[in-house]
Each structure stands twice: as structure tokens, then as C-alpha cells.
Amino acid sequence: MMSMNDFAVLSTGRKMPLVGLGTWKSEPGQVKQAVIWALQSGYRHIDCAPIYGNEPEIGEAFQEMMGPEKGIRREDVFVTSKLWNTKHHPDDVEPCSPKNLSYIVVVLNLNEFNSAVECKQQRNSSVASIKPTVLQVESHPYLAQVELLAHCRDRSLVMTAYSPLGSPDRAWKHPEEPVLLEEPAIAALAKKYNKTPAQIIIRWQTQRGVVTIPKSITESRIKENIQVFDFTLEPEEMNQVTAVHRGWRYIVPTITVDGKSVPRDAAHPHYPFNDPY
């Protein structure tokens, strides 16, 4: 279970647990039990969104697990949700949140490129009327986001990694793409520490101060994914994991043109993935 020190501190002073349960692709009928297992295992951070179609069921899990005599207080659980492009007006925020989630700690604005910034979508946070505190992006050893992480630190932003294990259950994955969980450098460290490759990756992220939200609906994996605070990677081992970076994105919307899969939005003037991070 997580200790009380396993968190990032936002610029607002609020503490955000470094490991949370991701719920993207967790179907209704499955996500409630996953959240219950997560809370029982020590998770105090749940990442969700109305667009996932499962927030009401997550709220049911909260109602079942939280209360004065149930050992978990609602105020102890950090919840991240997201607003779609058409829901950025302040009047749209509260209606987007199911009442049984009680309240939400961080709301991210989700743009069409699956990159999210809290409260204001701004490339330059100095011009934002409400200062962002969290940047959620795809990040894993194959997309280490070293430059972007430094950018966040310089601006007191906490970075959250989505798809931190390479999203291996994606319906659109291609057989020729690299398999992150089979990376030899990570497998060697997993053997050394008697951990899974997933645990090595999550530990690498948390040691960088990156909030990590692995998704699972399997009880054993949910438990494993948070059991990463009982060992520490050495500095050279951290560098070894970072060194497997290859600029590989797993989560890029694509379309088929002339029989080939191409980025759907590459011609857009604000397409962000032409940048080095």
C-alpha cells in the first residue's frame, strides 16, 4: 500500500498521489469492481472522464467504499476528470460530473489530440487566466518526455502519464509495433528486483515525480501496479530505462488513406506531435 509521502505536490498545495487507477477502456459492469479493488489495495487516486461512459459506476463504487464507518473518507481520494472540447465553459463543468462522485479535485480540458491541461488549454501558461497545475500526456519509456517534463518542472506543473504501459489492450494496435513490456532492459531490471516489467516502469515514472495512471480491471494487476514503493531504482538504472526512448507514440488517432494508416490530424495547424515531445 502507498505511504502518505508517495504523492506530488501541486502548485495549489494539494497532494496528488503518484499512482492512480486509470479507467479508460474499463467497461461498465467491470469498472466498479476495479475501483473497489483499487481502493482496497491502497489507491487514493482515480482517473476518469465522462467520455469514458463509466463515471456513474465509479460513483457507485465510491458510495459503497466510503463513509464514516467504512475506513475511507471521500476527501482522502483524489479524483481526476476531464472536459471535452465542447464543455469548456464554466457553466458546463458541474453538469459534466455525476452527482455520486461527490466532488472532483482536478478537472482537465481534453483537446482533440488527447493531451490535457487543467483549466486552460494554453501553450504558454503565463497568459492563462487560471494557472494550470497538471499536464496529462502519453508517457512511457518509449516516449520518455524528458524535455516536456523539464518544461513542466520549470513552470510548477505536475506531469501525469497516461498509457504508461503502452496500452497493450488497444483494439487498433499493430503487430509490427514495439512491445514495451518485452523491452530487454526493463525485463533485466524486473528480474533483478523480483518485480514485473510494469512495476519497473511505474517505479521509474514515480521516481521522476510523474503521476502514473495504469489501467486494469484485473485484481492481481491492480494490486501489483501500486506495489512499487518498496524498492528504488539506482540512478544508472533510471538512466537505462530513459535510454530506451525511441519517440514512439501508441495513442495517435489515425485514418486509412490509399490503404495506409496515417495520422488523422497531421495537417492541422496546431497538430502537436510534430514537436520533439
mmCIF file of C-alpha atoms in Angstrom:
data_model
loop_
_atom_site.group_PDB
_atom_site.id
_atom_site.type_symbol
_atom_site.label_atom_id
_atom_site.label_comp_id
_atom_site.label_asym_id
_atom_site.label_seq_id
_atom_site.Cartn_x
_atom_site.Cartn_y
_atom_site.Cartn_z
ATOM 1 C CA MET A 1 0.000 0.000 0.000
ATOM 2 C CA MET A 2 1.087 3.568 -0.610
ATOM 3 C CA SER A 3 2.597 5.566 2.199
ATOM 4 C CA MET A 4 1.491 9.095 2.945
ATOM 5 C CA ASN A 5 4.614 10.501 1.199
ATOM 6 C CA ASP A 6 4.007 8.929 -2.198
ATOM 7 C CA PHE A 7 2.480 11.981 -3.821
ATOM 8 C CA ALA A 8 3.257 15.002 -5.959
ATOM 9 C CA VAL A 9 2.516 18.435 -4.545
ATOM 10 C CA LEU A 10 0.574 20.726 -6.876
ATOM 11 C CA SER A 11 1.224 24.451 -7.073
ATOM 12 C CA THR A 12 -2.015 24.888 -5.110
ATOM 13 C CA GLY A 13 -0.511 22.899 -2.232
ATOM 14 C CA ARG A 14 -2.815 19.933 -2.732
ATOM 15 C CA LYS A 15 -1.209 16.484 -2.691
ATOM 16 C CA MET A 16 -1.786 14.242 -5.714
ATOM 17 C CA PRO A 17 -0.997 10.515 -5.265
ATOM 18 C CA LEU A 18 1.727 9.381 -7.652
ATOM 19 C CA VAL A 19 -0.100 6.190 -8.636
ATOM 20 C CA GLY A 20 -3.729 6.210 -9.672
ATOM 21 C CA LEU A 21 -6.112 3.818 -11.332
ATOM 22 C CA GLY A 22 -6.768 4.626 -14.974
ATOM 23 C CA THR A 23 -10.271 3.794 -16.203
ATOM 24 C CA TRP A 24 -10.110 4.487 -19.959
ATOM 25 C CA LYS A 25 -11.472 1.418 -21.756
ATOM 26 C CA SER A 26 -12.775 -0.067 -18.481
ATOM 27 C CA GLU A 27 -16.299 -1.073 -19.419
ATOM 28 C CA PRO A 28 -19.417 -0.513 -17.298
ATOM 29 C CA GLY A 29 -20.004 -3.754 -15.486
ATOM 30 C CA GLN A 30 -16.270 -4.063 -14.852
ATOM 31 C CA VAL A 31 -15.075 -0.677 -13.664
ATOM 32 C CA LYS A 32 -16.967 -0.640 -10.349
ATOM 33 C CA GLN A 33 -15.238 -3.775 -9.127
ATOM 34 C CA ALA A 34 -11.894 -2.489 -10.410
ATOM 35 C CA VAL A 35 -12.293 0.715 -8.392
ATOM 36 C CA ILE A 36 -13.308 -1.262 -5.302
ATOM 37 C CA TRP A 37 -10.211 -3.479 -5.631
ATOM 38 C CA ALA A 38 -8.073 -0.375 -6.133
ATOM 39 C CA LEU A 39 -9.382 1.363 -3.021
ATOM 40 C CA GLN A 40 -8.949 -1.839 -1.019
ATOM 41 C CA SER A 41 -5.353 -2.061 -2.267
ATOM 42 C CA GLY A 42 -4.462 1.451 -1.134
ATOM 43 C CA TYR A 43 -5.121 3.566 -4.209
ATOM 44 C CA ARG A 44 -6.240 7.077 -3.372
ATOM 45 C CA HIS A 45 -6.344 8.453 -6.912
ATOM 46 C CA ILE A 46 -8.861 7.563 -9.628
ATOM 47 C CA ASP A 47 -8.595 8.966 -13.156
ATOM 48 C CA CYS A 48 -11.830 9.084 -15.150
ATOM 49 C CA ALA A 49 -13.845 11.120 -17.673
ATOM 50 C CA PRO A 50 -17.461 11.457 -18.807
ATOM 51 C CA ILE A 51 -16.394 10.459 -22.330
ATOM 52 C CA TYR A 52 -15.358 7.038 -20.955
ATOM 53 C CA GLY A 53 -19.017 6.335 -20.178
ATOM 54 C CA ASN A 54 -18.312 4.785 -16.786
ATOM 55 C CA GLU A 55 -18.259 7.608 -14.217
ATOM 56 C CA PRO A 56 -21.699 6.769 -12.731
ATOM 57 C CA GLU A 57 -20.458 3.264 -11.920
ATOM 58 C CA ILE A 58 -17.264 4.687 -10.416
ATOM 59 C CA GLY A 59 -19.516 6.812 -8.215
ATOM 60 C CA GLU A 60 -21.337 3.656 -7.119
ATOM 61 C CA ALA A 61 -18.019 2.175 -6.031
ATOM 62 C CA PHE A 62 -17.284 5.325 -4.038
ATOM 63 C CA GLN A 63 -20.636 5.143 -2.279
ATOM 64 C CA GLU A 64 -20.035 1.513 -1.404
ATOM 65 C CA MET A 65 -16.487 2.010 -0.130
ATOM 66 C CA MET A 66 -16.555 5.412 1.540
ATOM 67 C CA GLY A 67 -18.211 6.662 4.656
ATOM 68 C CA PRO A 68 -17.739 7.416 8.351
ATOM 69 C CA GLU A 69 -17.676 3.737 9.318
ATOM 70 C CA LYS A 70 -16.031 2.314 6.191
ATOM 71 C CA GLY A 71 -12.442 3.417 6.778
ATOM 72 C CA ILE A 72 -12.114 5.645 3.692
ATOM 73 C CA ARG A 73 -13.153 9.275 3.620
ATOM 74 C CA ARG A 74 -14.186 10.862 0.334
ATOM 75 C CA GLU A 75 -11.824 13.778 0.962
ATOM 76 C CA ASP A 76 -8.891 11.350 1.049
ATOM 77 C CA VAL A 77 -9.451 10.180 -2.531
ATOM 78 C CA PHE A 78 -8.098 12.291 -5.385
ATOM 79 C CA VAL A 79 -10.283 12.228 -8.497
ATOM 80 C CA THR A 80 -9.253 13.471 -11.925
ATOM 81 C CA SER A 81 -11.922 14.010 -14.563
ATOM 82 C CA LYS A 82 -11.889 15.665 -17.981
ATOM 83 C CA LEU A 83 -13.926 18.074 -20.066
ATOM 84 C CA TRP A 84 -14.386 17.595 -23.801
ATOM 85 C CA ASN A 85 -13.783 20.436 -26.282
ATOM 86 C CA THR A 86 -17.439 21.442 -26.285
ATOM 87 C CA LYS A 87 -17.594 21.652 -22.475
ATOM 88 C CA HIS A 88 -15.044 24.340 -21.599
ATOM 89 C CA HIS A 89 -17.471 26.987 -20.386
ATOM 90 C CA PRO A 90 -17.555 27.277 -16.554
ATOM 91 C CA ASP A 91 -21.304 26.572 -16.579
ATOM 92 C CA ASP A 92 -20.635 23.178 -18.185
ATOM 93 C CA VAL A 93 -18.252 21.889 -15.510
ATOM 94 C CA GLU A 94 -20.656 20.846 -12.760
ATOM 95 C CA PRO A 95 -23.252 19.204 -15.058
ATOM 96 C CA CYS A 96 -20.477 17.022 -16.520
ATOM 97 C CA SER A 97 -19.774 15.489 -13.104
ATOM 98 C CA PRO A 98 -22.037 12.696 -11.875
ATOM 99 C CA LYS A 99 -23.539 13.609 -8.525
ATOM 100 C CA ASN A 100 -22.385 10.359 -6.939
ATOM 101 C CA LEU A 101 -18.718 11.290 -7.480
ATOM 102 C CA SER A 102 -19.434 13.927 -4.798
ATOM 103 C CA TYR A 103 -16.779 16.352 -5.999
ATOM 104 C CA ILE A 104 -13.742 16.326 -8.254
ATOM 105 C CA VAL A 105 -10.291 17.520 -7.312
ATOM 106 C CA VAL A 106 -8.783 18.175 -10.749
ATOM 107 C CA VAL A 107 -10.627 18.852 -13.992
ATOM 108 C CA LEU A 108 -8.628 18.554 -17.207
ATOM 109 C CA ASN A 109 -9.585 20.128 -20.512
ATOM 110 C CA LEU A 110 -9.237 17.360 -23.081
ATOM 111 C CA ASN A 111 -8.367 18.523 -26.571
ATOM 112 C CA GLU A 112 -8.749 16.718 -29.841
ATOM 113 C CA PHE A 113 -5.187 15.425 -29.649
ATOM 114 C CA ASN A 114 -5.586 13.548 -26.358
ATOM 115 C CA SER A 115 -3.398 15.992 -24.462
ATOM 116 C CA ALA A 116 -4.890 17.603 -21.399
ATOM 117 C CA VAL A 117 -4.139 20.698 -19.367
ATOM 118 C CA GLU A 118 -6.044 21.649 -16.253
ATOM 119 C CA CYS A 119 -8.487 24.559 -16.560
ATOM 120 C CA LYS A 120 -6.950 26.393 -19.553
ATOM 121 C CA GLN A 121 -5.556 24.899 -22.753
ATOM 122 C CA GLN A 122 -2.561 27.193 -23.223
ATOM 123 C CA ARG A 123 0.843 26.531 -24.756
ATOM 124 C CA ASN A 124 2.218 29.370 -22.611
ATOM 125 C CA SER A 125 0.926 29.123 -19.050
ATOM 126 C CA SER A 126 1.974 32.708 -18.322
ATOM 127 C CA VAL A 127 -1.031 34.014 -20.287
ATOM 128 C CA ALA A 128 -3.578 31.679 -18.693
ATOM 129 C CA SER A 129 -6.180 33.412 -16.525
ATOM 130 C CA ILE A 130 -6.364 30.273 -14.380
ATOM 131 C CA LYS A 131 -2.939 28.741 -13.925
ATOM 132 C CA PRO A 132 -2.677 25.096 -14.965
ATOM 133 C CA THR A 133 -1.321 22.711 -12.365
ATOM 134 C CA VAL A 134 -1.380 19.352 -14.194
ATOM 135 C CA LEU A 135 -0.383 18.262 -17.696
ATOM 136 C CA GLN A 136 -1.556 14.787 -18.700
ATOM 137 C CA VAL A 137 0.218 13.281 -21.716
ATOM 138 C CA GLU A 138 1.241 9.925 -23.110
ATOM 139 C CA SER A 139 4.486 8.930 -21.426
ATOM 140 C CA HIS A 140 6.394 5.661 -21.001
ATOM 141 C CA PRO A 141 9.992 4.518 -21.599
ATOM 142 C CA TYR A 142 9.494 4.536 -25.386
ATOM 143 C CA LEU A 143 8.210 8.138 -25.091
ATOM 144 C CA ALA A 144 10.175 9.423 -22.120
ATOM 145 C CA GLN A 145 9.088 13.072 -22.500
ATOM 146 C CA VAL A 146 12.338 14.310 -20.921
ATOM 147 C CA GLU A 147 12.124 17.809 -22.448
ATOM 148 C CA LEU A 148 8.447 18.178 -21.640
ATOM 149 C CA LEU A 149 8.988 17.036 -18.047
ATOM 150 C CA ALA A 150 11.701 19.682 -17.642
ATOM 151 C CA HIS A 151 9.310 22.261 -19.125
ATOM 152 C CA CYS A 152 6.666 21.256 -16.568
ATOM 153 C CA ARG A 153 9.077 21.450 -13.658
ATOM 154 C CA ASP A 154 10.189 24.925 -14.709
ATOM 155 C CA ARG A 155 6.558 26.057 -14.572
ATOM 156 C CA SER A 156 5.496 24.206 -11.397
ATOM 157 C CA LEU A 157 3.322 21.801 -13.387
ATOM 158 C CA VAL A 158 2.900 18.181 -12.377
ATOM 159 C CA MET A 159 3.027 15.759 -15.297
ATOM 160 C CA THR A 160 0.690 12.756 -15.418
ATOM 161 C CA ALA A 161 1.473 9.800 -17.691
ATOM 162 C CA TYR A 162 -1.427 8.140 -19.484
ATOM 163 C CA SER A 163 -0.964 4.794 -21.262
ATOM 164 C CA PRO A 164 2.175 4.325 -19.113
ATOM 165 C CA LEU A 165 2.482 0.632 -20.044
ATOM 166 C CA GLY A 166 1.920 1.123 -23.765
ATOM 167 C CA SER A 167 -1.834 0.458 -23.697
ATOM 168 C CA PRO A 168 -1.406 -3.193 -24.757
ATOM 169 C CA ASP A 169 -5.165 -3.832 -24.838
ATOM 170 C CA ARG A 170 -5.812 -1.281 -27.608
ATOM 171 C CA ALA A 171 -8.071 -2.603 -30.346
ATOM 172 C CA TRP A 172 -6.045 -0.808 -33.043
ATOM 173 C CA LYS A 173 -2.529 -1.969 -32.109
ATOM 174 C CA HIS A 174 -0.389 -3.228 -34.977
ATOM 175 C CA PRO A 175 1.633 -6.458 -34.904
ATOM 176 C CA GLU A 176 4.811 -4.640 -36.017
ATOM 177 C CA GLU A 177 4.814 -2.067 -33.218
ATOM 178 C CA PRO A 178 7.312 -2.452 -30.347
ATOM 179 C CA VAL A 179 6.035 -4.149 -27.201
ATOM 180 C CA LEU A 180 7.060 -2.057 -24.225
ATOM 181 C CA LEU A 181 6.556 -4.788 -21.625
ATOM 182 C CA GLU A 182 9.001 -7.021 -23.533
ATOM 183 C CA GLU A 183 11.823 -4.472 -23.632
ATOM 184 C CA PRO A 184 15.033 -6.348 -22.603
ATOM 185 C CA ALA A 185 16.452 -3.543 -20.431
ATOM 186 C CA ILE A 186 13.241 -3.396 -18.429
ATOM 187 C CA ALA A 187 12.968 -7.183 -18.216
ATOM 188 C CA ALA A 188 16.502 -7.353 -16.772
ATOM 189 C CA LEU A 189 15.610 -4.904 -14.026
ATOM 190 C CA ALA A 190 12.390 -6.790 -13.317
ATOM 191 C CA LYS A 191 14.413 -9.950 -12.801
ATOM 192 C CA LYS A 192 16.905 -8.180 -10.530
ATOM 193 C CA TYR A 193 14.220 -6.720 -8.248
ATOM 194 C CA ASN A 194 11.800 -9.658 -8.497
ATOM 195 C CA LYS A 195 9.182 -7.332 -9.943
ATOM 196 C CA THR A 196 7.118 -7.275 -13.118
ATOM 197 C CA PRO A 197 8.145 -5.098 -16.089
ATOM 198 C CA ALA A 198 5.059 -2.994 -15.383
ATOM 199 C CA GLN A 199 6.242 -2.351 -11.824
ATOM 200 C CA ILE A 200 9.678 -1.277 -13.070
ATOM 201 C CA ILE A 201 8.082 1.197 -15.482
ATOM 202 C CA ILE A 202 5.741 2.622 -12.848
ATOM 203 C CA ARG A 203 8.613 2.959 -10.375
ATOM 204 C CA TRP A 204 10.711 4.746 -12.998
ATOM 205 C CA GLN A 205 7.920 7.257 -13.504
ATOM 206 C CA THR A 206 7.245 7.840 -9.819
ATOM 207 C CA GLN A 207 10.947 8.372 -9.118
ATOM 208 C CA ARG A 208 10.848 11.104 -11.770
ATOM 209 C CA GLY A 209 7.918 12.663 -9.921
ATOM 210 C CA VAL A 210 5.499 11.734 -12.716
ATOM 211 C CA VAL A 211 1.980 10.750 -11.669
ATOM 212 C CA THR A 212 1.148 7.430 -13.323
ATOM 213 C CA ILE A 213 -2.325 6.028 -14.009
ATOM 214 C CA PRO A 214 -2.102 2.413 -15.235
ATOM 215 C CA LYS A 215 -5.452 0.939 -16.227
ATOM 216 C CA SER A 216 -6.513 -2.551 -15.223
ATOM 217 C CA ILE A 217 -9.671 -4.456 -14.379
ATOM 218 C CA THR A 218 -7.712 -7.471 -13.077
ATOM 219 C CA GLU A 219 -7.414 -7.679 -9.301
ATOM 220 C CA SER A 220 -3.874 -9.092 -9.253
ATOM 221 C CA ARG A 221 -2.540 -6.451 -11.630
ATOM 222 C CA ILE A 222 -4.308 -3.644 -9.805
ATOM 223 C CA LYS A 223 -2.534 -4.760 -6.636
ATOM 224 C CA GLU A 224 0.825 -5.214 -8.377
ATOM 225 C CA ASN A 225 0.736 -1.796 -10.005
ATOM 226 C CA ILE A 226 0.738 0.007 -6.679
ATOM 227 C CA GLN A 227 3.343 -2.228 -5.040
ATOM 228 C CA VAL A 228 6.232 -0.127 -6.312
ATOM 229 C CA PHE A 229 7.324 1.817 -3.253
ATOM 230 C CA ASP A 230 9.292 -0.979 -1.579
ATOM 231 C CA PHE A 231 12.335 -0.640 -3.844
ATOM 232 C CA THR A 232 14.323 2.141 -5.510
ATOM 233 C CA LEU A 233 15.996 2.139 -8.893
ATOM 234 C CA GLU A 234 19.621 3.283 -8.818
ATOM 235 C CA PRO A 235 20.487 6.451 -10.792
ATOM 236 C CA GLU A 236 22.196 4.437 -13.522
ATOM 237 C CA GLU A 237 19.149 2.173 -13.730
ATOM 238 C CA MET A 238 16.882 5.176 -14.110
ATOM 239 C CA ASN A 239 19.127 6.282 -16.987
ATOM 240 C CA GLN A 240 18.952 2.815 -18.537
ATOM 241 C CA VAL A 241 15.157 2.963 -18.646
ATOM 242 C CA THR A 242 15.167 6.503 -20.022
ATOM 243 C CA ALA A 243 17.656 5.435 -22.700
ATOM 244 C CA VAL A 244 15.176 3.064 -24.367
ATOM 245 C CA HIS A 245 13.259 6.137 -25.567
ATOM 246 C CA ARG A 246 12.534 5.953 -29.277
ATOM 247 C CA GLY A 247 9.945 8.714 -29.720
ATOM 248 C CA TRP A 248 7.202 6.120 -30.135
ATOM 249 C CA ARG A 249 3.580 7.116 -29.613
ATOM 250 C CA TYR A 250 0.963 4.427 -29.140
ATOM 251 C CA ILE A 251 -2.005 6.798 -28.870
ATOM 252 C CA VAL A 252 -2.287 8.693 -32.153
ATOM 253 C CA PRO A 253 -5.634 8.985 -33.969
ATOM 254 C CA THR A 254 -5.199 7.580 -37.483
ATOM 255 C CA ILE A 255 -7.157 7.181 -40.674
ATOM 256 C CA THR A 256 -6.586 4.962 -43.685
ATOM 257 C CA VAL A 257 -5.506 6.694 -46.905
ATOM 258 C CA ASP A 258 -4.709 4.639 -50.021
ATOM 259 C CA GLY A 259 -4.535 1.553 -47.852
ATOM 260 C CA LYS A 260 -2.053 3.093 -45.411
ATOM 261 C CA SER A 261 -2.599 4.219 -41.838
ATOM 262 C CA VAL A 262 -1.684 7.895 -41.419
ATOM 263 C CA PRO A 263 -2.120 10.427 -38.585
ATOM 264 C CA ARG A 264 -5.643 11.784 -38.784
ATOM 265 C CA ASP A 265 -4.843 15.366 -37.798
ATOM 266 C CA ALA A 266 -1.310 15.903 -39.108
ATOM 267 C CA ALA A 267 -2.410 18.735 -41.429
ATOM 268 C CA HIS A 268 -3.992 20.707 -38.611
ATOM 269 C CA PRO A 269 -2.061 23.957 -37.876
ATOM 270 C CA HIS A 270 -1.951 23.124 -34.154
ATOM 271 C CA TYR A 271 -1.075 19.434 -34.520
ATOM 272 C CA PRO A 272 1.238 18.934 -31.536
ATOM 273 C CA PHE A 273 3.027 15.713 -32.384
ATOM 274 C CA ASN A 274 5.450 17.298 -34.833
ATOM 275 C CA ASP A 275 7.243 18.708 -31.811
ATOM 276 C CA PRO A 276 10.080 16.636 -30.279
ATOM 277 C CA TYR A 277 7.882 15.738 -27.274
#
